[in-house]
PDB file of C-alpha atoms in Angstrom:
ATOM      1  CA  GLN A   1      46.207  60.147 -49.103  1.00 38.00           C
ATOM      2  CA  PRO A   2      46.535  57.401 -46.338  1.00 43.00           C
ATOM      3  CA  GLY A   3      43.326  57.074 -44.479  1.00 48.00           C
ATOM      4  CA  PRO A   4      43.783  57.195 -40.695  1.00 50.00           C
ATOM      5  CA  SER A   5      44.658  53.301 -39.386  1.00 49.00           C
ATOM      6  CA  HIS A   6      42.351  51.499 -36.669  1.00 49.00           C
ATOM      7  CA  THR A   7      42.069  48.864 -34.268  1.00 49.00           C
ATOM      8  CA  THR A   8      39.315  46.827 -33.256  1.00 46.00           C
ATOM      9  CA  SER A   9      38.723  44.727 -29.842  1.00 48.00           C
ATOM     10  CA  SER A  10      35.643  42.514 -28.808  1.00 46.00           C
ATOM     11  CA  SER A  11      34.379  41.977 -25.207  1.00 45.00           C
ATOM     12  CA  SER A  12      31.366  39.838 -23.343  1.00 40.00           C
ATOM     13  CA  THR A  13      29.421  43.190 -22.587  1.00 37.00           C
ATOM     14  CA  THR A  14      26.168  44.811 -23.976  1.00 34.00           C
ATOM     15  CA  THR A  15      25.978  48.257 -24.508  1.00 34.00           C
ATOM     16  CA  THR A  16      27.469  50.359 -27.453  1.00 35.00           C
ATOM     17  CA  ASN A  17      29.345  53.848 -26.629  1.00 36.00           C
ATOM     18  CA  THR A  18      30.585  56.214 -29.225  1.00 35.00           C
ATOM     19  CA  THR A  19      33.254  58.485 -27.892  1.00 36.00           C
ATOM     20  CA  ASN A  20      35.030  61.620 -29.446  1.00 37.00           C
ATOM     21  CA  SER A  21      38.233  63.462 -27.543  1.00 36.00           C
ATOM     22  CA  ASN A  22      40.679  66.179 -28.999  1.00 36.00           C
ATOM     23  CA  THR A  23      44.205  66.391 -27.785  1.00 35.00           C
ATOM     24  CA  PRO A  24      46.109  69.656 -27.512  1.00 37.00           C
ATOM     25  CA  ASN A  25      48.329  70.999 -30.225  1.00 37.00           C
ATOM     26  CA  THR A  26      51.110  69.995 -28.102  1.00 38.00           C
ATOM     27  CA  ASN A  27      50.874  66.173 -29.307  1.00 40.00           C
ATOM     28  CA  PRO A  28      51.176  66.513 -33.388  1.00 41.00           C
ATOM     29  CA  ASN A  29      49.147  63.899 -33.739  1.00 42.00           C
ATOM     30  CA  PRO A  30      46.078  64.187 -31.739  1.00 42.00           C
ATOM     31  CA  THR A  31      44.196  60.854 -30.965  1.00 42.00           C
ATOM     32  CA  PRO A  32      40.474  60.907 -30.707  1.00 43.00           C
ATOM     33  CA  ASN A  33      38.783  58.069 -29.748  1.00 44.00           C
ATOM     34  CA  HIS A  34      35.246  56.265 -31.246  1.00 43.00           C
ATOM     35  CA  SER A  35      34.026  53.539 -30.115  1.00 41.00           C
ATOM     36  CA  ARG A  36      30.945  51.560 -30.904  1.00 42.00           C
ATOM     37  CA  ASN A  37      29.189  48.865 -29.179  1.00 43.00           C
ATOM     38  CA  GLN A  38      26.670  46.374 -31.172  1.00 43.00           C
ATOM     39  CA  GLN A  39      24.157  44.540 -29.569  1.00 44.00           C
ATOM     40  CA  SER A  40      23.039  41.043 -30.525  1.00 45.00           C
ATOM     41  CA  GLN A  41      20.168  39.316 -29.369  1.00 48.00           C
ATOM     42  CA  PRO A  42      19.384  36.198 -31.263  1.00 48.00           C
ATOM     43  CA  GLN A  43      15.809  35.371 -31.649  1.00 51.00           C
ATOM     44  CA  PRO A  44      15.341  31.433 -31.958  1.00 49.00           C
ATOM     45  CA  GLN A  45      11.989  29.707 -32.733  1.00 50.00           C
ATOM     46  CA  GLN A  46      11.232  28.345 -29.754  1.00 50.00           C
ATOM     47  CA  SER A  47       8.527  28.305 -27.079  1.00 52.00           C
ATOM     48  CA  GLN A  48      10.600  28.891 -24.165  1.00 53.00           C
ATOM     49  CA  PRO A  49      12.576  31.993 -23.274  1.00 56.00           C
ATOM     50  CA  GLN A  50      16.042  32.133 -24.907  1.00 55.00           C
ATOM     51  CA  PRO A  51      18.953  33.808 -23.223  1.00 55.00           C
ATOM     52  CA  GLN A  52      19.961  37.329 -24.480  1.00 59.00           C
ATOM     53  CA  VAL A  53      23.646  36.553 -25.776  1.00 54.00           C
ATOM     54  CA  LYS A  54      25.139  40.107 -26.000  1.00 61.00           C
ATOM     55  CA  MET A  55      28.757  41.315 -27.180  1.00 60.00           C
ATOM     56  CA  GLU A  56      30.579  44.429 -27.469  1.00 68.00           C
ATOM     57  CA  LEU A  57      33.022  45.470 -30.151  1.00 67.00           C
ATOM     58  CA  LYS A  58      35.236  48.796 -29.825  1.00 72.00           C
ATOM     59  CA  LEU A  59      36.879  50.516 -32.781  1.00 71.00           C
ATOM     60  CA  ARG A  60      40.095  52.667 -32.186  1.00 75.00           C
ATOM     61  CA  LEU A  61      40.786  55.051 -34.850  1.00 73.00           C
ATOM     62  CA  GLU A  62      43.927  57.436 -34.981  1.00 75.00           C
ATOM     63  CA  GLY A  63      46.020  59.740 -36.982  1.00 75.00           C
ATOM     64  CA  ARG A  64      46.756  63.145 -38.160  1.00 74.00           C
ATOM     65  CA  HIS A  65      44.008  62.936 -41.077  1.00 75.00           C
ATOM     66  CA  LEU A  66      41.294  61.968 -38.519  1.00 75.00           C
ATOM     67  CA  LEU A  67      40.056  65.696 -37.979  1.00 77.00           C
ATOM     68  CA  GLN A  68      39.783  65.793 -41.839  1.00 80.00           C
ATOM     69  CA  LEU A  69      37.081  62.786 -42.029  1.00 81.00           C
ATOM     70  CA  THR A  70      33.186  63.354 -42.801  1.00 86.00           C
ATOM     71  CA  GLN A  71      30.417  61.987 -41.009  1.00 87.00           C
ATOM     72  CA  THR A  72      29.853  59.808 -44.015  1.00 90.00           C
ATOM     73  CA  GLN A  73      33.560  58.294 -43.922  1.00 85.00           C
ATOM     74  CA  LEU A  74      33.428  57.687 -40.118  1.00 84.00           C
ATOM     75  CA  GLN A  75      30.275  55.659 -40.563  1.00 87.00           C
ATOM     76  CA  SER A  76      31.573  53.478 -43.497  1.00 87.00           C
ATOM     77  CA  HIS A  77      34.861  52.744 -41.449  1.00 82.00           C
ATOM     78  CA  ILE A  78      32.366  51.826 -38.978  1.00 84.00           C
ATOM     79  CA  ALA A  79      30.057  49.848 -41.181  1.00 85.00           C
ATOM     80  CA  THR A  80      33.235  47.831 -42.532  1.00 84.00           C
ATOM     81  CA  THR A  81      34.718  46.942 -39.074  1.00 81.00           C
ATOM     82  CA  LEU A  82      31.528  45.415 -38.303  1.00 80.00           C
ATOM     83  CA  ASN A  83      31.017  43.572 -41.254  1.00 82.00           C
ATOM     84  CA  GLU A  84      34.663  42.233 -40.861  1.00 80.00           C
ATOM     85  CA  HIS A  85      33.747  40.692 -37.451  1.00 80.00           C
ATOM     86  CA  GLU A  86      30.190  39.463 -37.790  1.00 81.00           C
ATOM     87  CA  GLN A  87      31.441  36.318 -38.445  1.00 80.00           C
ATOM     88  CA  MET A  88      33.152  36.195 -34.972  1.00 81.00           C
ATOM     89  CA  LEU A  89      30.350  37.728 -33.268  1.00 78.00           C
ATOM     90  CA  THR A  90      27.793  34.882 -34.716  1.00 83.00           C
ATOM     91  CA  GLU A  91      30.323  32.398 -33.652  1.00 85.00           C
ATOM     92  CA  GLN A  92      30.312  33.536 -30.115  1.00 83.00           C
ATOM     93  CA  THR A  93      26.220  33.828 -30.198  1.00 83.00           C
ATOM     94  CA  THR A  94      26.198  30.214 -31.371  1.00 88.00           C
ATOM     95  CA  ARG A  95      28.622  28.942 -28.471  1.00 89.00           C
ATOM     96  CA  ARG A  96      26.860  30.526 -25.847  1.00 89.00           C
ATOM     97  CA  MET A  97      23.679  29.152 -27.582  1.00 91.00           C
ATOM     98  CA  HIS A  98      24.915  25.640 -27.325  1.00 92.00           C
ATOM     99  CA  ARG A  99      26.194  26.153 -23.727  1.00 93.00           C
ATOM    100  CA  PHE A 100      22.575  27.118 -22.758  1.00 92.00           C
ATOM    101  CA  GLN A 101      20.907  24.237 -24.488  1.00 94.00           C
ATOM    102  CA  GLU A 102      23.430  21.752 -22.800  1.00 94.00           C
ATOM    103  CA  ARG A 103      22.552  23.459 -19.018  1.00 94.00           C
ATOM    104  CA  ARG A 104      18.604  23.184 -20.054  1.00 94.00           C
ATOM    105  CA  LEU A 105      18.912  19.350 -21.278  1.00 95.00           C
ATOM    106  CA  ARG A 106      20.831  18.597 -18.092  1.00 94.00           C
ATOM    107  CA  MET A 107      18.168  20.285 -15.908  1.00 95.00           C
ATOM    108  CA  GLU A 108      15.294  18.713 -17.793  1.00 95.00           C
ATOM    109  CA  GLN A 109      17.039  15.021 -17.482  1.00 95.00           C
ATOM    110  CA  ASP A 110      17.919  15.679 -13.773  1.00 95.00           C
ATOM    111  CA  ARG A 111      14.158  16.937 -13.138  1.00 95.00           C
ATOM    112  CA  GLU A 112      13.090  13.154 -15.290  1.00 95.00           C
ATOM    113  CA  TYR A 113      15.218  11.461 -12.980  1.00 95.00           C
ATOM    114  CA  GLN A 114      13.978  12.959 -10.006  1.00 95.00           C
ATOM    115  CA  GLU A 115      10.579  12.046 -11.052  1.00 95.00           C
ATOM    116  CA  ALA A 116      10.948   8.775 -11.972  1.00 95.00           C
ATOM    117  CA  LEU A 117      13.053   8.283  -8.503  1.00 95.00           C
ATOM    118  CA  LEU A 118       9.979   9.857  -6.412  1.00 95.00           C
ATOM    119  CA  GLU A 119       7.769   7.582  -8.526  1.00 95.00           C
ATOM    120  CA  ASP A 120       9.768   4.510  -8.164  1.00 95.00           C
ATOM    121  CA  GLN A 121       9.829   5.118  -4.064  1.00 95.00           C
ATOM    122  CA  ARG A 122       6.324   5.592  -4.135  1.00 95.00           C
ATOM    123  CA  ARG A 123       5.419   2.061  -5.779  1.00 95.00           C
ATOM    124  CA  GLU A 124       8.146   0.641  -3.527  1.00 95.00           C
ATOM    125  CA  GLN A 125       6.484   2.148  -0.353  1.00 95.00           C
ATOM    126  CA  GLU A 126       2.929   1.220  -2.089  1.00 95.00           C
ATOM    127  CA  ARG A 127       4.203  -2.816  -2.539  1.00 95.00           C
ATOM    128  CA  GLN A 128       5.895  -2.753   1.076  1.00 95.00           C
ATOM    129  CA  LYS A 129       2.304  -1.852   2.579  1.00 95.00           C
ATOM    130  CA  GLN A 130       0.277  -4.344   0.302  1.00 95.00           C
ATOM    131  CA  GLN A 131       2.860  -6.630   1.613  1.00 95.00           C
ATOM    132  CA  GLN A 132       2.504  -5.838   4.952  1.00 95.00           C
ATOM    133  CA  ILE A 133      -0.996  -6.255   4.512  1.00 95.00           C
ATOM    134  CA  GLU A 134      -0.781  -9.865   2.935  1.00 95.00           C
ATOM    135  CA  GLU A 135       0.980 -10.766   6.112  1.00 95.00           C
ATOM    136  CA  GLN A 136      -1.112  -9.323   8.507  1.00 95.00           C
ATOM    137  CA  GLN A 137      -3.897 -11.079   6.687  1.00 95.00           C
ATOM    138  CA  ARG A 138      -2.135 -14.486   6.297  1.00 95.00           C
ATOM    139  CA  MET A 139      -1.296 -14.087  10.060  1.00 95.00           C
ATOM    140  CA  GLU A 140      -5.056 -13.404  10.920  1.00 95.00           C
ATOM    141  CA  GLU A 141      -5.915 -16.547   8.869  1.00 95.00           C
ATOM    142  CA  GLU A 142      -3.524 -18.539  10.738  1.00 95.00           C
ATOM    143  CA  THR A 143      -4.551 -17.698  14.049  1.00 94.00           C
ATOM    144  CA  LYS A 144      -8.163 -18.372  13.194  1.00 95.00           C
ATOM    145  CA  ALA A 145      -7.474 -21.682  11.773  1.00 94.00           C
ATOM    146  CA  LYS A 146      -5.388 -22.609  14.930  1.00 94.00           C
ATOM    147  CA  ARG A 147      -8.499 -21.449  16.900  1.00 94.00           C
ATOM    148  CA  GLN A 148     -11.134 -23.364  15.046  1.00 94.00           C
ATOM    149  CA  ARG A 149      -8.777 -26.668  15.442  1.00 94.00           C
ATOM    150  CA  GLU A 150      -8.144 -26.080  18.964  1.00 94.00           C
ATOM    151  CA  GLU A 151     -11.631 -25.458  19.354  1.00 93.00           C
ATOM    152  CA  LEU A 152     -12.493 -28.923  17.246  1.00 91.00           C
ATOM    153  CA  ASP A 153      -9.738 -30.920  19.344  1.00 92.00           C
ATOM    154  CA  ARG A 154     -11.675 -29.259  22.749  1.00 91.00           C
ATOM    155  CA  LYS A 155     -15.263 -30.345  21.328  1.00 85.00           C
ATOM    156  CA  GLU A 156     -13.651 -33.845  20.831  1.00 84.00           C
ATOM    157  CA  ARG A 157     -11.992 -34.169  23.701  1.00 87.00           C
ATOM    158  CA  ASP A 158     -15.667 -33.125  25.884  1.00 81.00           C
ATOM    159  CA  ARG A 159     -17.552 -35.603  23.666  1.00 76.00           C
ATOM    160  CA  GLN A 160     -15.110 -38.215  24.469  1.00 81.00           C
ATOM    161  CA  HIS A 161     -15.055 -37.404  28.017  1.00 79.00           C
ATOM    162  CA  ALA A 162     -19.050 -37.363  27.958  1.00 74.00           C
ATOM    163  CA  LEU A 163     -19.107 -40.866  25.837  1.00 75.00           C
ATOM    164  CA  ASP A 164     -16.468 -42.361  28.099  1.00 80.00           C
ATOM    165  CA  THR A 165     -18.807 -41.254  31.326  1.00 75.00           C
ATOM    166  CA  ALA A 166     -22.101 -42.769  29.666  1.00 74.00           C
ATOM    167  CA  ARG A 167     -20.838 -45.925  29.014  1.00 76.00           C
ATOM    168  CA  GLN A 168     -19.393 -46.351  32.809  1.00 77.00           C
ATOM    169  CA  LEU A 169     -22.850 -45.208  33.974  1.00 73.00           C
ATOM    170  CA  ALA A 170     -24.997 -47.299  31.101  1.00 72.00           C
ATOM    171  CA  SER A 171     -23.033 -50.253  32.199  1.00 75.00           C
ATOM    172  CA  ASN A 172     -24.304 -50.928  35.233  1.00 78.00           C
ATOM    173  CA  ALA A 173     -27.824 -52.054  33.682  1.00 79.00           C
ATOM    174  CA  PRO A 174     -30.121 -54.592  35.426  1.00 85.00           C
ATOM    175  CA  GLY A 175     -29.731 -58.393  34.375  1.00 81.00           C
ATOM    176  CA  GLU A 176     -32.407 -60.878  33.533  1.00 83.00           C
ATOM    177  CA  ASP A 177     -32.700 -62.206  36.753  1.00 84.00           C
ATOM    178  CA  ALA A 178     -33.130 -59.070  38.549  1.00 86.00           C
ATOM    179  CA  PRO A 179     -35.986 -58.416  41.148  1.00 90.00           C
ATOM    180  CA  ARG A 180     -39.132 -56.552  39.493  1.00 87.00           C
ATOM    181  CA  ASP A 181     -39.482 -54.342  42.523  1.00 89.00           C
ATOM    182  CA  ARG A 182     -36.097 -53.080  41.692  1.00 91.00           C
ATOM    183  CA  ILE A 183     -36.184 -52.308  38.255  1.00 92.00           C
ATOM    184  CA  THR A 184     -38.323 -49.986  35.732  1.00 92.00           C
ATOM    185  CA  VAL A 185     -38.488 -49.872  31.778  1.00 92.00           C
ATOM    186  CA  LEU A 186     -38.313 -46.982  30.045  1.00 92.00           C
ATOM    187  CA  ARG A 187     -39.054 -46.958  26.893  1.00 93.00           C
ATOM    188  CA  PHE A 188     -37.787 -43.367  24.739  1.00 92.00           C
ATOM    189  CA  VAL A 189     -39.394 -42.061  22.043  1.00 92.00           C
ATOM    190  CA  LEU A 190     -36.650 -40.351  19.585  1.00 89.00           C
ATOM    191  CA  PRO A 191     -37.190 -37.514  17.567  1.00 87.00           C
ATOM    192  CA  SER A 192     -37.197 -39.793  14.534  1.00 86.00           C
ATOM    193  CA  GLY A 193     -40.135 -41.936  15.869  1.00 88.00           C
ATOM    194  CA  LYS A 194     -38.255 -44.658  16.796  1.00 89.00           C
ATOM    195  CA  LYS A 195     -38.715 -46.131  20.029  1.00 91.00           C
ATOM    196  CA  VAL A 196     -36.077 -47.965  22.193  1.00 90.00           C
ATOM    197  CA  ALA A 197     -36.811 -49.800  25.265  1.00 91.00           C
ATOM    198  CA  ARG A 198     -34.448 -50.185  28.829  1.00 91.00           C
ATOM    199  CA  LYS A 199     -34.257 -51.768  32.116  1.00 91.00           C
ATOM    200  CA  PHE A 200     -32.894 -49.319  34.674  1.00 92.00           C
ATOM    201  CA  TRP A 201     -32.536 -49.547  38.511  1.00 91.00           C
ATOM    202  CA  ARG A 202     -35.149 -47.736  40.282  1.00 91.00           C
ATOM    203  CA  GLU A 203     -32.055 -45.948  42.313  1.00 91.00           C
ATOM    204  CA  ASP A 204     -30.758 -44.742  39.015  1.00 90.00           C
ATOM    205  CA  ARG A 205     -31.245 -40.896  37.974  1.00 88.00           C
ATOM    206  CA  VAL A 206     -31.946 -39.299  34.699  1.00 88.00           C
ATOM    207  CA  GLU A 207     -28.255 -38.885  34.096  1.00 87.00           C
ATOM    208  CA  HIS A 208     -28.081 -42.833  33.407  1.00 87.00           C
ATOM    209  CA  ALA A 209     -31.145 -42.275  31.355  1.00 87.00           C
ATOM    210  CA  ARG A 210     -29.072 -39.638  29.428  1.00 86.00           C
ATOM    211  CA  ALA A 211     -25.849 -41.589  29.342  1.00 86.00           C
ATOM    212  CA  PHE A 212     -27.901 -44.588  27.649  1.00 87.00           C
ATOM    213  CA  LEU A 213     -29.240 -42.198  25.196  1.00 87.00           C
ATOM    214  CA  VAL A 214     -25.683 -40.955  24.531  1.00 84.00           C
ATOM    215  CA  SER A 215     -23.631 -44.333  24.004  1.00 84.00           C
ATOM    216  CA  LEU A 216     -26.852 -45.594  21.922  1.00 83.00           C
ATOM    217  CA  LEU A 217     -26.699 -42.779  19.345  1.00 82.00           C
ATOM    218  CA  GLN A 218     -22.844 -43.403  19.356  1.00 80.00           C
ATOM    219  CA  GLU A 219     -23.118 -46.797  18.474  1.00 76.00           C
ATOM    220  CA  ASN A 220     -25.626 -46.051  15.863  1.00 73.00           C
ATOM    221  CA  LYS A 221     -23.475 -43.015  14.678  1.00 70.00           C
ATOM    222  CA  GLY A 222     -26.457 -40.673  15.187  1.00 66.00           C
ATOM    223  CA  THR A 223     -26.733 -36.924  14.348  1.00 69.00           C
ATOM    224  CA  LEU A 224     -28.380 -35.747  17.604  1.00 74.00           C
ATOM    225  CA  GLU A 225     -25.711 -34.159  19.769  1.00 75.00           C
ATOM    226  CA  HIS A 226     -27.908 -31.769  22.121  1.00 82.00           C
ATOM    227  CA  PHE A 227     -31.511 -33.372  23.263  1.00 86.00           C
ATOM    228  CA  GLY A 228     -33.667 -32.933  26.078  1.00 88.00           C
ATOM    229  CA  LEU A 229     -35.934 -35.314  27.964  1.00 90.00           C
ATOM    230  CA  SER A 230     -39.761 -35.330  29.206  1.00 89.00           C
ATOM    231  CA  SER A 231     -41.893 -37.813  30.719  1.00 86.00           C
ATOM    232  CA  ARG A 232     -45.588 -37.717  29.440  1.00 80.00           C
ATOM    233  CA  PHE A 233     -47.183 -39.396  32.024  1.00 75.00           C
ATOM    234  CA  PRO A 234     -46.916 -37.086  34.401  1.00 72.00           C
ATOM    235  CA  VAL A 235     -46.110 -34.410  31.910  1.00 80.00           C
ATOM    236  CA  ARG A 236     -42.604 -32.984  33.071  1.00 84.00           C
ATOM    237  CA  ASN A 237     -39.388 -31.868  31.828  1.00 86.00           C
ATOM    238  CA  LEU A 238     -37.029 -34.065  33.465  1.00 85.00           C
ATOM    239  CA  GLU A 239     -33.999 -31.553  32.688  1.00 78.00           C
ATOM    240  CA  GLU A 240     -34.828 -29.492  35.680  1.00 76.00           C
ATOM    241  CA  GLU A 241     -31.979 -29.016  38.333  1.00 61.00           C
ATOM    242  CA  GLU A 242     -34.448 -29.554  41.066  1.00 65.00           C
ATOM    243  CA  LEU A 243     -34.975 -33.410  39.611  1.00 68.00           C
ATOM    244  CA  GLY A 244     -31.010 -33.848  39.017  1.00 69.00           C
ATOM    245  CA  ASP A 245     -30.725 -35.644  42.303  1.00 79.00           C
ATOM    246  CA  LYS A 246     -34.099 -37.812  42.409  1.00 86.00           C
ATOM    247  CA  THR A 247     -33.973 -41.189  41.573  1.00 88.00           C
ATOM    248  CA  LEU A 248     -36.201 -42.879  38.870  1.00 88.00           C
ATOM    249  CA  GLY A 249     -38.726 -44.110  41.261  1.00 89.00           C
ATOM    250  CA  GLU A 250     -39.127 -41.038  43.119  1.00 88.00           C
ATOM    251  CA  LEU A 251     -39.581 -39.128  39.745  1.00 87.00           C
ATOM    252  CA  GLY A 252     -42.638 -41.687  39.470  1.00 87.00           C
ATOM    253  CA  LEU A 253     -41.038 -43.677  36.750  1.00 88.00           C
ATOM    254  CA  CYS A 254     -42.300 -46.889  38.080  1.00 88.00           C
ATOM    255  CA  PRO A 255     -42.490 -49.617  37.158  1.00 90.00           C
ATOM    256  CA  SER A 256     -42.449 -48.408  33.386  1.00 90.00           C
ATOM    257  CA  ALA A 257     -42.340 -44.577  31.571  1.00 91.00           C
ATOM    258  CA  VAL A 258     -42.240 -42.875  28.196  1.00 92.00           C
ATOM    259  CA  ILE A 259     -39.621 -40.499  28.018  1.00 91.00           C
ATOM    260  CA  MET A 260     -40.228 -38.484  25.073  1.00 91.00           C
ATOM    261  CA  VAL A 261     -36.527 -37.389  23.394  1.00 91.00           C
ATOM    262  CA  GLN A 262     -36.364 -33.355  21.943  1.00 89.00           C
ATOM    263  CA  ASP A 263     -33.882 -32.130  19.333  1.00 87.00           C
ATOM    264  CA  LEU A 264     -32.825 -29.454  20.958  1.00 84.00           C
ATOM    265  CA  ASP A 265     -31.048 -28.122  17.687  1.00 79.00           C
ATOM    266  CA  ALA A 266     -34.000 -28.575  15.521  1.00 71.00           C
TER     267      ALA A 266
END
């Protein structure tokens, strides 16, 4: 006897349903509808969770001999249909898995790209920051060097001015024929122990004696720059402000005197 005819179709749903229906006797060929859905869940061997791919397979049986089918025969029809479409289900599952793997790969590549981009930006910021620090240090060093040069130039100008003034004051020294009652002889004792004598006018002041020493040290390329003057008899500091306007005669440094020269930097 010929068996019932059947048709199958597949779709992308995930549930399986089986329904039976009987039509009235007015229809000579009652057509019950039976459907069964197969759910497939691949289990890939990966640590990350995999997508659940679901397929739906519909089986339609019709024919007048359908009511004579036993449960075993019906199950046999369903099993046969599943076996015939197993390859199609496998291909669908494989394609969906491939699409998922491609999406995940693109996401991983995008994430790595973003991380690399952020790392490059961080390094660029650090490089610019280090460059700014180095530029600031360079400018500070240039400013410091400029100030040092300006300070050295100022000191050199001051030294040259003091030397010119000292030479001008020291140039008015008494000659050999100068009257003895108008001159005095000052004997300077340097910090090294060396002694130097020179004639001065009694009207000269302490600044004339200092000018002579400045000119003498400059000519001999001495290293003594800051020095003080004091007399031994009487003992007094000749650098005191109230003594600046007094002459050598008024200070009692006539007709001769010993002047001690102290190194103020020692």
